[in-house]
PDB file of C-alpha atoms and ligand atoms in Angstrom:
ATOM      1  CA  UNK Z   1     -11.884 -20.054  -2.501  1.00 88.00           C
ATOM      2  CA  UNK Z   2      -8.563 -18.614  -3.341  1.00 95.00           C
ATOM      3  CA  UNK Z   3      -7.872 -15.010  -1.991  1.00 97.00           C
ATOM      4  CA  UNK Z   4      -7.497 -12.399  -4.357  1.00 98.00           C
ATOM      5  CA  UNK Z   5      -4.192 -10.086  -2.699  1.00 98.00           C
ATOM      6  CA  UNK Z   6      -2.754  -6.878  -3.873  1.00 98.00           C
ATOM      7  CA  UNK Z   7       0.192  -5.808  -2.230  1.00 98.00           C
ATOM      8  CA  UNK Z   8       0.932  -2.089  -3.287  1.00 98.00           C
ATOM      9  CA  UNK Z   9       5.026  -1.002  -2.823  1.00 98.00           C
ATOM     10  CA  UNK Z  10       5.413   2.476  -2.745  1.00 98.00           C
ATOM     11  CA  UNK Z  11       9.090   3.381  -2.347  1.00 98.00           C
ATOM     12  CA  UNK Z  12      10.622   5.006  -5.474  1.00 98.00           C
ATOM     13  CA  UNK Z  13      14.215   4.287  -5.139  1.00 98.00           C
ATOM     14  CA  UNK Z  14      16.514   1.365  -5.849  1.00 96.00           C
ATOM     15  CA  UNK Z  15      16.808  -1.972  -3.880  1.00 96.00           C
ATOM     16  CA  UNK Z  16      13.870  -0.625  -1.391  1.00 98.00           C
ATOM     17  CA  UNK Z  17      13.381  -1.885   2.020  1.00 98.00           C
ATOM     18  CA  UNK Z  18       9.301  -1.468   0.957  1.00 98.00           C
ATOM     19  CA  UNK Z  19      10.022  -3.459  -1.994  1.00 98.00           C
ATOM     20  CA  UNK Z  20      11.975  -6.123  -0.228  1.00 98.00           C
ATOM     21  CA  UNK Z  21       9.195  -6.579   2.040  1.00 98.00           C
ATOM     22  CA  UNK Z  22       7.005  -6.218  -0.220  1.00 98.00           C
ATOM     23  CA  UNK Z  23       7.841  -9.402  -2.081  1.00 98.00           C
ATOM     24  CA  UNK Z  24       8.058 -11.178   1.573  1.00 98.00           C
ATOM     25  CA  UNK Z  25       5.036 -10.409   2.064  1.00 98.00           C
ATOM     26  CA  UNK Z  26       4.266 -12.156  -1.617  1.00 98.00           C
ATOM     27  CA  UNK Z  27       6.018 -15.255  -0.938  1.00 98.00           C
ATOM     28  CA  UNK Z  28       3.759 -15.489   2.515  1.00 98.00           C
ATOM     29  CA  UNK Z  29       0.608 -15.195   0.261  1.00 98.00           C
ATOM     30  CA  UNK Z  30       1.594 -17.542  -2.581  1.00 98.00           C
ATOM     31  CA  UNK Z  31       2.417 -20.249   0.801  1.00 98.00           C
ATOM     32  CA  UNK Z  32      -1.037 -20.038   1.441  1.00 98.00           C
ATOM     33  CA  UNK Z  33      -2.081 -21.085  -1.462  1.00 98.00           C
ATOM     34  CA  UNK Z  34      -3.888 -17.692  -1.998  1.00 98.00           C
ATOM     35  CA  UNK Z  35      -3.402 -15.301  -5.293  1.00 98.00           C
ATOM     36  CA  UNK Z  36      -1.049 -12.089  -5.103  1.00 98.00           C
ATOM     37  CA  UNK Z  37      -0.598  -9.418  -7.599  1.00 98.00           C
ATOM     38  CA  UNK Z  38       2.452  -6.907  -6.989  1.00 98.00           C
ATOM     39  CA  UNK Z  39       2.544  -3.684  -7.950  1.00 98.00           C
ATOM     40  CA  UNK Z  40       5.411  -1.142  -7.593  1.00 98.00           C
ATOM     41  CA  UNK Z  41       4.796   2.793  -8.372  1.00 98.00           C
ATOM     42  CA  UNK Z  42       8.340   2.888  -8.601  1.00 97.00           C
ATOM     43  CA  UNK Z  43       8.307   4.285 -12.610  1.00 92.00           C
ATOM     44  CA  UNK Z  44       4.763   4.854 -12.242  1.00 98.00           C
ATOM     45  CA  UNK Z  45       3.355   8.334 -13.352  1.00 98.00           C
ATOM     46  CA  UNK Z  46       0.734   9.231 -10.319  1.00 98.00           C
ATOM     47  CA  UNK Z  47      -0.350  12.354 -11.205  1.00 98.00           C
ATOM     48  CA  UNK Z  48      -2.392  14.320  -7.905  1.00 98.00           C
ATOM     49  CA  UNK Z  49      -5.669  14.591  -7.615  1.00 98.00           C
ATOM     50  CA  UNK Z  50      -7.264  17.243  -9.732  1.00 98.00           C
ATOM     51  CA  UNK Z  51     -10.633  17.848  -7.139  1.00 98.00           C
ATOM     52  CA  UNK Z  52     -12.788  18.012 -10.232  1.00 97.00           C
ATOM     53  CA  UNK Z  53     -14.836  15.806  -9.074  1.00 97.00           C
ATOM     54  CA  UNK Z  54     -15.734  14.379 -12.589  1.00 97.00           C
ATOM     55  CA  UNK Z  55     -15.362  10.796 -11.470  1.00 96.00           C
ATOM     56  CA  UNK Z  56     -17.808  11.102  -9.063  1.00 94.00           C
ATOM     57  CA  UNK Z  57     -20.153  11.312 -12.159  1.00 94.00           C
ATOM     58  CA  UNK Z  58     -18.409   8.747 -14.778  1.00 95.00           C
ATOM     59  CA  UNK Z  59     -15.877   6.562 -12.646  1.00 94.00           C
ATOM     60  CA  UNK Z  60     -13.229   7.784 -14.752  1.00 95.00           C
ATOM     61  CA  UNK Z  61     -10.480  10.152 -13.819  1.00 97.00           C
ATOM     62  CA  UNK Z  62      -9.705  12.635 -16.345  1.00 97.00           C
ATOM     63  CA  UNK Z  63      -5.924  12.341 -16.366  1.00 97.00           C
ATOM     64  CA  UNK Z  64      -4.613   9.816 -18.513  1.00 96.00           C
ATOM     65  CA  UNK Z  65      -1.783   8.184 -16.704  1.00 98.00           C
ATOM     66  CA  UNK Z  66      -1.016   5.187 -14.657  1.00 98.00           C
ATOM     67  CA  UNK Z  67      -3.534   4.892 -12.211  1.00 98.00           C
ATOM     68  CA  UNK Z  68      -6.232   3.176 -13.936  1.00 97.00           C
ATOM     69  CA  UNK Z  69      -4.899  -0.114 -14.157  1.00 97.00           C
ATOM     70  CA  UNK Z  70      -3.747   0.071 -10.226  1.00 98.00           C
ATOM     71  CA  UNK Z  71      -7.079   1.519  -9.789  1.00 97.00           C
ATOM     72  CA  UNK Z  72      -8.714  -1.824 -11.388  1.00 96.00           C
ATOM     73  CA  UNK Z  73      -6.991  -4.234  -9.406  1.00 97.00           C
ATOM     74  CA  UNK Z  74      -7.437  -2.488  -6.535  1.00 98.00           C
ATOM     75  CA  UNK Z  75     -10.942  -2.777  -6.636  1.00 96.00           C
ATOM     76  CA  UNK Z  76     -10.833  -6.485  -7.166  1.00 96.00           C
ATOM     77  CA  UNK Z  77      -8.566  -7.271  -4.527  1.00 98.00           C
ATOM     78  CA  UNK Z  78     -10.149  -8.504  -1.109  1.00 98.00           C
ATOM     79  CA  UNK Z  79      -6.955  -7.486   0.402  1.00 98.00           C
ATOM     80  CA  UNK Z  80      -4.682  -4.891  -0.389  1.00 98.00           C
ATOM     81  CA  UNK Z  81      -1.167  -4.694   1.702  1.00 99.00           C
ATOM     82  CA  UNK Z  82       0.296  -1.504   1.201  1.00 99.00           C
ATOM     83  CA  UNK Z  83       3.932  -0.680   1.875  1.00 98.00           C
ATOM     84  CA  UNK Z  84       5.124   2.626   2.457  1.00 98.00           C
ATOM     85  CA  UNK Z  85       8.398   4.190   3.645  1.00 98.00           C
ATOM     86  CA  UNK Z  86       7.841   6.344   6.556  1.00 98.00           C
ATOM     87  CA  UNK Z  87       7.812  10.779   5.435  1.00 98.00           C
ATOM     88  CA  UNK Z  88       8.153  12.872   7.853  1.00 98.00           C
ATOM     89  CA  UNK Z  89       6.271  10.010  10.180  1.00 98.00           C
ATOM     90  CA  UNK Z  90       3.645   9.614   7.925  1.00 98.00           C
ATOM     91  CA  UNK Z  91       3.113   7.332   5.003  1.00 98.00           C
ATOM     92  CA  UNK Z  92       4.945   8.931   1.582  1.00 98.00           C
ATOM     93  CA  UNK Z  93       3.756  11.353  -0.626  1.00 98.00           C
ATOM     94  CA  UNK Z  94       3.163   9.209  -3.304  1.00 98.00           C
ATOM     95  CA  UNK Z  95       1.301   6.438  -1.764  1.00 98.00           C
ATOM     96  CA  UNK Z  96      -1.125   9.528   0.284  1.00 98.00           C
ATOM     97  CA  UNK Z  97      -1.391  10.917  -3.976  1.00 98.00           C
ATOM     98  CA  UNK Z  98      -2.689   7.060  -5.558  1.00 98.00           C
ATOM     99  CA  UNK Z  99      -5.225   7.106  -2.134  1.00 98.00           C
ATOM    100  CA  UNK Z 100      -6.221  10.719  -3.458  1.00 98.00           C
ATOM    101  CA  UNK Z 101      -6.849   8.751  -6.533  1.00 98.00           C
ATOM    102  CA  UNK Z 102      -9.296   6.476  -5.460  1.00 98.00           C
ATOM    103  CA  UNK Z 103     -12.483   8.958  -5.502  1.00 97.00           C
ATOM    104  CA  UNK Z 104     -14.132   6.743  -8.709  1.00 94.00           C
ATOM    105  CA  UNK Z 105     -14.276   4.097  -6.342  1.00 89.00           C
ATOM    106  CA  UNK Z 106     -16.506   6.048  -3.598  1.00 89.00           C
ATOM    107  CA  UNK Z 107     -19.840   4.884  -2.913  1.00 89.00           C
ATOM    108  CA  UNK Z 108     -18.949   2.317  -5.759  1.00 93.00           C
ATOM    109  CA  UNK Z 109     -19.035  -1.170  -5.348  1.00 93.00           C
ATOM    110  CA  UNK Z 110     -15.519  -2.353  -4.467  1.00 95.00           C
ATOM    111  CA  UNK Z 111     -14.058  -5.986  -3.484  1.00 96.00           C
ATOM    112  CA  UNK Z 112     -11.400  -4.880  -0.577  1.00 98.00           C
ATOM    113  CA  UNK Z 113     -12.257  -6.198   2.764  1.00 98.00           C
ATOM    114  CA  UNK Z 114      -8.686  -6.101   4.331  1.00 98.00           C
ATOM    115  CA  UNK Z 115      -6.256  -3.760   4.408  1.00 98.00           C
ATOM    116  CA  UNK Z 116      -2.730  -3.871   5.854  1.00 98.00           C
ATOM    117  CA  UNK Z 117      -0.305  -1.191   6.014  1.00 98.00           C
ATOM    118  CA  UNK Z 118       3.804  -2.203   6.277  1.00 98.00           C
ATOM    119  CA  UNK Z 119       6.007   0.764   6.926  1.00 98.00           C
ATOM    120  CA  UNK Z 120       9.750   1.300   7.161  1.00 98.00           C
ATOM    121  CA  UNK Z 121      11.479   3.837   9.136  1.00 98.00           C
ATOM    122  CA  UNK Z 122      14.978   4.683   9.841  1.00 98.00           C
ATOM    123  CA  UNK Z 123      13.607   5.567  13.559  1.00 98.00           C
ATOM    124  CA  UNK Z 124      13.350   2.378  15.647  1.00 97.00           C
ATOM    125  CA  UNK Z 125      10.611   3.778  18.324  1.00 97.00           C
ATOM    126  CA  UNK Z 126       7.721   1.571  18.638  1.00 95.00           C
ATOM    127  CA  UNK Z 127       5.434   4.298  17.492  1.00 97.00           C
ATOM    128  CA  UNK Z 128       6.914   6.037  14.570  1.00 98.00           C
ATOM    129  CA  UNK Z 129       3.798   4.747  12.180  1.00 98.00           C
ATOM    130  CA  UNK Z 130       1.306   6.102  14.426  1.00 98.00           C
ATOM    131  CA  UNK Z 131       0.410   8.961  12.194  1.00 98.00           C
ATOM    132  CA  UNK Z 132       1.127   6.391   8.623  1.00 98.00           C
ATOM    133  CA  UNK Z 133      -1.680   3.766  10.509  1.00 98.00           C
ATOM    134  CA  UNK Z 134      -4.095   7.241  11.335  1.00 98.00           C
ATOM    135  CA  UNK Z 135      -3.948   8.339   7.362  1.00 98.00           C
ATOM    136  CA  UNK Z 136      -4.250   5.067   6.072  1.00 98.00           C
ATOM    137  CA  UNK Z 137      -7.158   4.667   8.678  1.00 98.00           C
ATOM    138  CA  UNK Z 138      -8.649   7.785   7.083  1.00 98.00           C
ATOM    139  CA  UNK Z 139      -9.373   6.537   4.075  1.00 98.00           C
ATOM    140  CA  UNK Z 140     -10.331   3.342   4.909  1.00 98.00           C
ATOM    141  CA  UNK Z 141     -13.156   5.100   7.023  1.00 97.00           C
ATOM    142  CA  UNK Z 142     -14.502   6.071   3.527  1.00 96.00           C
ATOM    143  CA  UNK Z 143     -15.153   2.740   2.806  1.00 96.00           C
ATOM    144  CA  UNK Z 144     -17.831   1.090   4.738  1.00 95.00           C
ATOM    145  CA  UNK Z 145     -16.910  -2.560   4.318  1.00 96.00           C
ATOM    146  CA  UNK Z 146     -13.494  -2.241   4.474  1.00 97.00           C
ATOM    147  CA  UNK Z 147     -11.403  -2.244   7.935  1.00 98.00           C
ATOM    148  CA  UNK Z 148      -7.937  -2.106   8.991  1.00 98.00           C
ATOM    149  CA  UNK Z 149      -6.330  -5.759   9.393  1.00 98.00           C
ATOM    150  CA  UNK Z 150      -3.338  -4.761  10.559  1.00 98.00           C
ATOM    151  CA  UNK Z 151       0.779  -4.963   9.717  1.00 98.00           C
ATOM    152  CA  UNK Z 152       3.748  -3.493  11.149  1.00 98.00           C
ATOM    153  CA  UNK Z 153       6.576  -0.886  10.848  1.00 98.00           C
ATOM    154  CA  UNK Z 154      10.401  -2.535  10.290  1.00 98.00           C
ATOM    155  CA  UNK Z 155      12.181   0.518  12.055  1.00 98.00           C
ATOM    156  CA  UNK Z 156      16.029   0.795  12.300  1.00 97.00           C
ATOM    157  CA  UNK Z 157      16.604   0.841   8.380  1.00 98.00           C
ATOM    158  CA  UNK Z 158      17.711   4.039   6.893  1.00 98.00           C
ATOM    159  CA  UNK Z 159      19.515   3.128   3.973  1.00 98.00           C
ATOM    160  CA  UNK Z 160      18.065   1.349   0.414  1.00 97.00           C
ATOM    161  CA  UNK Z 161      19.107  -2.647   1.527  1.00 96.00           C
ATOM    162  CA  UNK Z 162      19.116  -2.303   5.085  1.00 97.00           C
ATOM    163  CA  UNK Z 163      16.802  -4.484   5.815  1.00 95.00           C
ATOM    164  CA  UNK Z 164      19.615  -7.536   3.959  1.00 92.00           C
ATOM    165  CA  UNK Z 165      21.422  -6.765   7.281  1.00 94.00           C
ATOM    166  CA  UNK Z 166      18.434  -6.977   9.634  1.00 93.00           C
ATOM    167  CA  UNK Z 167      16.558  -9.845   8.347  1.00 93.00           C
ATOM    168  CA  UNK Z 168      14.343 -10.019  11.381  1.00 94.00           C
ATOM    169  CA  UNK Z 169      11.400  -8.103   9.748  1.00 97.00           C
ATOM    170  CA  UNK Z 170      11.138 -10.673   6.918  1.00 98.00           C
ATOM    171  CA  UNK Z 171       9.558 -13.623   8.607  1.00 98.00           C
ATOM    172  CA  UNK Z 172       7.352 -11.026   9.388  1.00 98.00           C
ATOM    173  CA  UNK Z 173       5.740 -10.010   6.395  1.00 98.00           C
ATOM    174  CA  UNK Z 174       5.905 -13.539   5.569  1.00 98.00           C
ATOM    175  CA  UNK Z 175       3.516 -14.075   7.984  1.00 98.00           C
ATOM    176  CA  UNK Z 176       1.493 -10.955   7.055  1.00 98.00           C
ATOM    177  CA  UNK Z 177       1.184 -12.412   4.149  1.00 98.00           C
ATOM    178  CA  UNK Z 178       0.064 -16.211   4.977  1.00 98.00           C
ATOM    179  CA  UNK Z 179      -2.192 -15.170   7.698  1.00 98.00           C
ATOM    180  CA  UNK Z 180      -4.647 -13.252   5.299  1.00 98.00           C
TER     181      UNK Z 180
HETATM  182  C1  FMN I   1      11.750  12.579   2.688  1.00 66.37           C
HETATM  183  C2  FMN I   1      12.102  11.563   3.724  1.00 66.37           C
HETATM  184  C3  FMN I   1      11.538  11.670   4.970  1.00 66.37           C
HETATM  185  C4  FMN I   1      11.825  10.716   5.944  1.00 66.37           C
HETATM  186  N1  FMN I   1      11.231  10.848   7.169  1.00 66.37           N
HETATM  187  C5  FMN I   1      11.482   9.923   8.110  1.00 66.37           C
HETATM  188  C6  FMN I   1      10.847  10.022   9.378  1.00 66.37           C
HETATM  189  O1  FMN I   1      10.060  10.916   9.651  1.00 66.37           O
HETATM  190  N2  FMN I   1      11.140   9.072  10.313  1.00 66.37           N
HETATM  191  C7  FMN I   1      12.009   8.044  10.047  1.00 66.37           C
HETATM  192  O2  FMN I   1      12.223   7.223  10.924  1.00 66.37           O
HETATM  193  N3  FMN I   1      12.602   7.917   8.840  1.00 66.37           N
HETATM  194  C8  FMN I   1      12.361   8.827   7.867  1.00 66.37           C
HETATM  195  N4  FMN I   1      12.962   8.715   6.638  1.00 66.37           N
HETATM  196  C9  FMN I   1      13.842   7.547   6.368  1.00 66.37           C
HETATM  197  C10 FMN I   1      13.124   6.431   5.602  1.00 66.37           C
HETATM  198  O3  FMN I   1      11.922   6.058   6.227  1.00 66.37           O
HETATM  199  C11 FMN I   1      14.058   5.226   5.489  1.00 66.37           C
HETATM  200  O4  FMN I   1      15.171   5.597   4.701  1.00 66.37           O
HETATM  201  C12 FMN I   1      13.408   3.988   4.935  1.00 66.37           C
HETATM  202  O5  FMN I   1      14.338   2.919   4.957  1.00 66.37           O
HETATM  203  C13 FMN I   1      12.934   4.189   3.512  1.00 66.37           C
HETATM  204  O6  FMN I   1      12.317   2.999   3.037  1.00 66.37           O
HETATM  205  P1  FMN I   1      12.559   2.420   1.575  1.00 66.37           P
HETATM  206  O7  FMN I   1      13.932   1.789   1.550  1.00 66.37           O
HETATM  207  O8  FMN I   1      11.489   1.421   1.406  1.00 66.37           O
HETATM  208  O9  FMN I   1      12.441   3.574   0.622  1.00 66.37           O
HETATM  209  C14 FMN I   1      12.711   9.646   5.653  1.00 66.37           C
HETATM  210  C15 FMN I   1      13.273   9.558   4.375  1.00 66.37           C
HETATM  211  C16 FMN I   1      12.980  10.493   3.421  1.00 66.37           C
HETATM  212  C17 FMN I   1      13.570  10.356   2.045  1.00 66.37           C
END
């Protein structure tokens, strides 16, 4: 049975290293003959999490903005790849604010088995997404049948299109991508 994959990019500027990668990472899937949606929150409105704790009641957030719909495939996905730029050596604000997002989903039934978490980091040290892998972790915890599958951090590329000068990490997330 073909593979439902989400791959979730989460840098908000121009020509991306995330996004780059991102679609990598898409060609890998589509290779395997497996199904990919992409979704960008570049343009996105994300508002934070509002702790009102109304969706633990009705499933649905009371902010109308443009979660829902990432929210839905999310949930149908059995794998979700996210890719994050690397804050402060952590994963960015806005990907930490759609996880936020997620409470309708808890103690919900949910699809996502897999989850894999690329990063990109100006900083080439072989740990700089420590602390991105332990917050992802985090919330994967919160889901029971979910577990972390893995991925990898592309250091070495500060500015937007680095990564069309270091090439190296796109077999990579090729391979991400055809191994799920
Ligand atoms: C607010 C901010 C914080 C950053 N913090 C780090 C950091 O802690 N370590 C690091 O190696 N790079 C850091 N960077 C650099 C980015 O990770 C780097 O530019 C990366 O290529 C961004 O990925 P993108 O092209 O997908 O947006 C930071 C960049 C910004 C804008």
């Amino acid at each position: 049975m073909r593979k439902k994959v989400l791959i979730i990019s989460s840098s908000l500027r121009h020509h991306s290293n995330s996004e780059i990668l991102a679609r990598e990472t898409a060609r890998g899937v589509r290779a395997a003959g497996n199904e990919v949606q992409y979704v960008s929150l570049k343009d996105k409105e994300i508002r934070y999490c509002l702790g009102c704790m109304s969706c633990i009641k009705t499933e649905q957030c009371v902010q109308k903005d443009d979660v829902a719909p990432i929210l839905a495939d999310m949930k149908e996905a059995y794998a979700i790849v996210f890719v994050s730029p690397i804050y402060y050596y952590s994963i960015s604000g806005q990907l930490k604010t759609l996880l936020d997002r997620t409470l309708p989903f808890y103690e919900r039934p949910y699809s996502f088995r897999d989850i894999y978490l690329i990063t990109v980091s100006a900083d080439a040290a072989e740990d700089t997404a420590k602390r991105a892998v332990v917050t992802l972790e985090g919330w994967i915890d919160c889901f029971d049948k979910a577990r972390f599958a893995g991925g990898f951090n592309a250091g070495g590329l500060n500015d937007a299109n680095a990564i069309e000068e270091h090439t190296e990490w796109l077999p990579k997330a090729f391979a991400l991508g055809k191994q799920i």
